[in-house]
Amino acid sequence: MPLAEEEVSGIALFIPEIYDIVWSLVVLIVIAVAFYVVIMPKFQAVFDERAARIEGGIAKAEQAQREAEDTKRKYEEQLSQARVEASKIRDDARSEASHIIADARSRAESEAEQITANAQRAIESQQQQAMVSLKGEIGTLATALAGKILGAKLQDNATQSAMIDQMIADLDDDKQ
Amino acid sequence: MGSVSDAMLLAAESGPHLPSVSDFLPPEILFEGTPFAINRIILVRLVATVIMLTVLIITARRAKVIPGRWQAAVEWLLDYIRDNIIYQVMGPIRGRRYVPMITTIFMTVFIFNLCGIIPGMNIAATASVVMPLAFALWVFVQYWRAGIKEHGLGGFLKEELLPAGVPWPIYIILTPVQLLELVLIRPISLTVRLFANMVAGHLLVATCYAFTQFYLIESAGAAVKVGGALWLCGGLVFTCFEMFVAALQAYVFAILATVYINQSYPEAE
Amino acid sequence: MDIITLAEVAGNISLIGYGIAALGPGLGIGIVVGKALESTARQPEVAGRLQTLMLIGAAMIELLGLLGFVAFMLAM
């Protein structure tokens, strides 16, 4: 099989042509300049900026976190203060309530006592009154009865009053 | 059977248009005879340069802090070159000033290698011996410069040619080898590795497609067509392989350049 | 080509030379990659560094194979 139309020696591959050298160098220098001057600095700048952004972002986030922690601490302080206050108020209210209850109770008790005492006194006076009026009435009634029963036997006053007294004493004894 | 032998006869008569060394020595097509003559490889090289620089400069111009998809891809590549090639070998302090150089070499070699499988170009822009040699000489200059700057010319030569901790009779063998390595082997190995890879890759892929063309289109007969289809599969596989080789050779070139420059620096970090 | 000739050896002795030249580097790269894999299995935390070193070593060995290829090209 034919390898090539025109036989070329392989050694020719390794013998550089002048135009090849020229164009290789031109291409290499152009690429190197482009990389050194334009491409790498630009990408480096972008990398640096990104790093700075990220670091800045981290710093900002840290600050925000610190602020949030501050706020939280403040809020918690306020909360505990409020809690203490509330419990104080509750205690106060409770003690006041018990005070009020005790007050009302004592007032009611004294009132009740007063009422009881009044009632007692009224009962006693009525009893007295009833006693007095009863005494009088019983006296007359008894006298009248005795007069009717005894009639003639008891004409003099002395005997009459002695008998009445005797009767009352008996009544008292009976009552007891 | 008859058709196969017919095809064999046909093959014997005309034969596929196989690639050869002359592919890498194409005729001049512009400015013939002047130092600025342009042939196919140089044309590919110029077109690749223009496209690469245009794309990268537009990307750089439009680069934003929050990257788009394309910018993120380019940045990933640049980051990879910086972190996984330069900083891993040299460390960030020493490597910082070589970042643009190694990036230039990597990107250029990579794009130029890829031209070998881009339809319409079909030959790597690094497939003439001067282009890899130019990169290699750049690396050569850089590692000599770094060595002389760090130790002085005498110190650098002493460090490299008469390394400490070796019994003196060894120097008789070691010193010429080291000198050869420093002056010739390093640049030539860089050049030959890249160049030979590109030549071999082109020959491989072009051979596959030449046989595909010949057996599948120009020959008749079912069995021969099946053979042509197999050659086509081989061509596709080797095209993908060439893509991998393009990236691998760019990586190897860049990392060896970094290693050579790093060796010019004193050992202690 | 004579129709009676069933098999014909055609080509260049340098092809065989390149085939032989590819042997050594093939073995070498095999050893390098195998050892790198072993080391990675033993110490996965330095896998990245090992890979870099493996590729540097493989590139050195590959050069030998490519020198064979270059010699083959030169002889064409």
GROMACS .gro file of N, CA, C and O in nm, chain B residues 44 106 132 135 147 156 166 192 194 240 244 251:
model
   48
  220VAL      N    1  -0.407   2.692   1.118
  220VAL     CA    2  -0.484   2.638   1.231
  220VAL      C    3  -0.440   2.707   1.361
  220VAL      O    4  -0.521   2.746   1.444
  282PHE      N    5  -0.070   2.599   2.991
  282PHE     CA    6  -0.173   2.496   2.996
  282PHE      C    7  -0.284   2.524   2.896
  282PHE      O    8  -0.320   2.439   2.816
  308PRO      N    9   0.588   2.326   2.036
  308PRO     CA   10   0.627   2.269   2.166
  308PRO      C   11   0.765   2.316   2.209
  308PRO      O   12   0.788   2.342   2.328
  311PHE      N   13   0.743   2.654   2.379
  311PHE     CA   14   0.700   2.641   2.519
  311PHE      C   15   0.814   2.588   2.605
  311PHE      O   16   0.840   2.639   2.714
  323GLY      N   17   1.691   2.962   3.912
  323GLY     CA   18   1.809   2.905   3.978
  323GLY      C   19   1.917   3.010   3.998
  323GLY      O   20   1.974   3.020   4.107
  332PHE      N   21   2.413   2.780   4.153
  332PHE     CA   22   2.311   2.698   4.089
  332PHE      C   23   2.374   2.578   4.021
  332PHE      O   24   2.328   2.464   4.036
  342VAL      N   25   2.701   1.305   4.812
  342VAL     CA   26   2.732   1.196   4.719
  342VAL      C   27   2.883   1.172   4.725
  342VAL      O   28   2.960   1.268   4.720
  368VAL      N   29   0.951   1.676   2.270
  368VAL     CA   30   0.925   1.550   2.201
  368VAL      C   31   0.798   1.486   2.252
  368VAL      O   32   0.719   1.430   2.175
  370LEU      N   33   0.522   1.621   2.372
  370LEU     CA   34   0.402   1.686   2.318
  370LEU      C   35   0.391   1.661   2.167
  370LEU      O   36   0.287   1.620   2.116
  416CYS      N   37  -1.224   1.027   2.088
  416CYS     CA   38  -1.244   1.054   2.231
  416CYS      C   39  -1.112   1.043   2.306
  416CYS      O   40  -1.080   1.125   2.392
  420PHE      N   41  -0.896   1.314   2.546
  420PHE     CA   42  -0.833   1.288   2.676
  420PHE      C   43  -0.684   1.319   2.671
  420PHE      O   44  -0.630   1.383   2.761
  427TYR      N   45  -0.183   1.897   3.084
  427TYR     CA   46  -0.160   1.883   3.228
  427TYR      C   47  -0.016   1.844   3.254
  427TYR      O   48   0.053   1.903   3.339
   0.00000   0.00000   0.00000
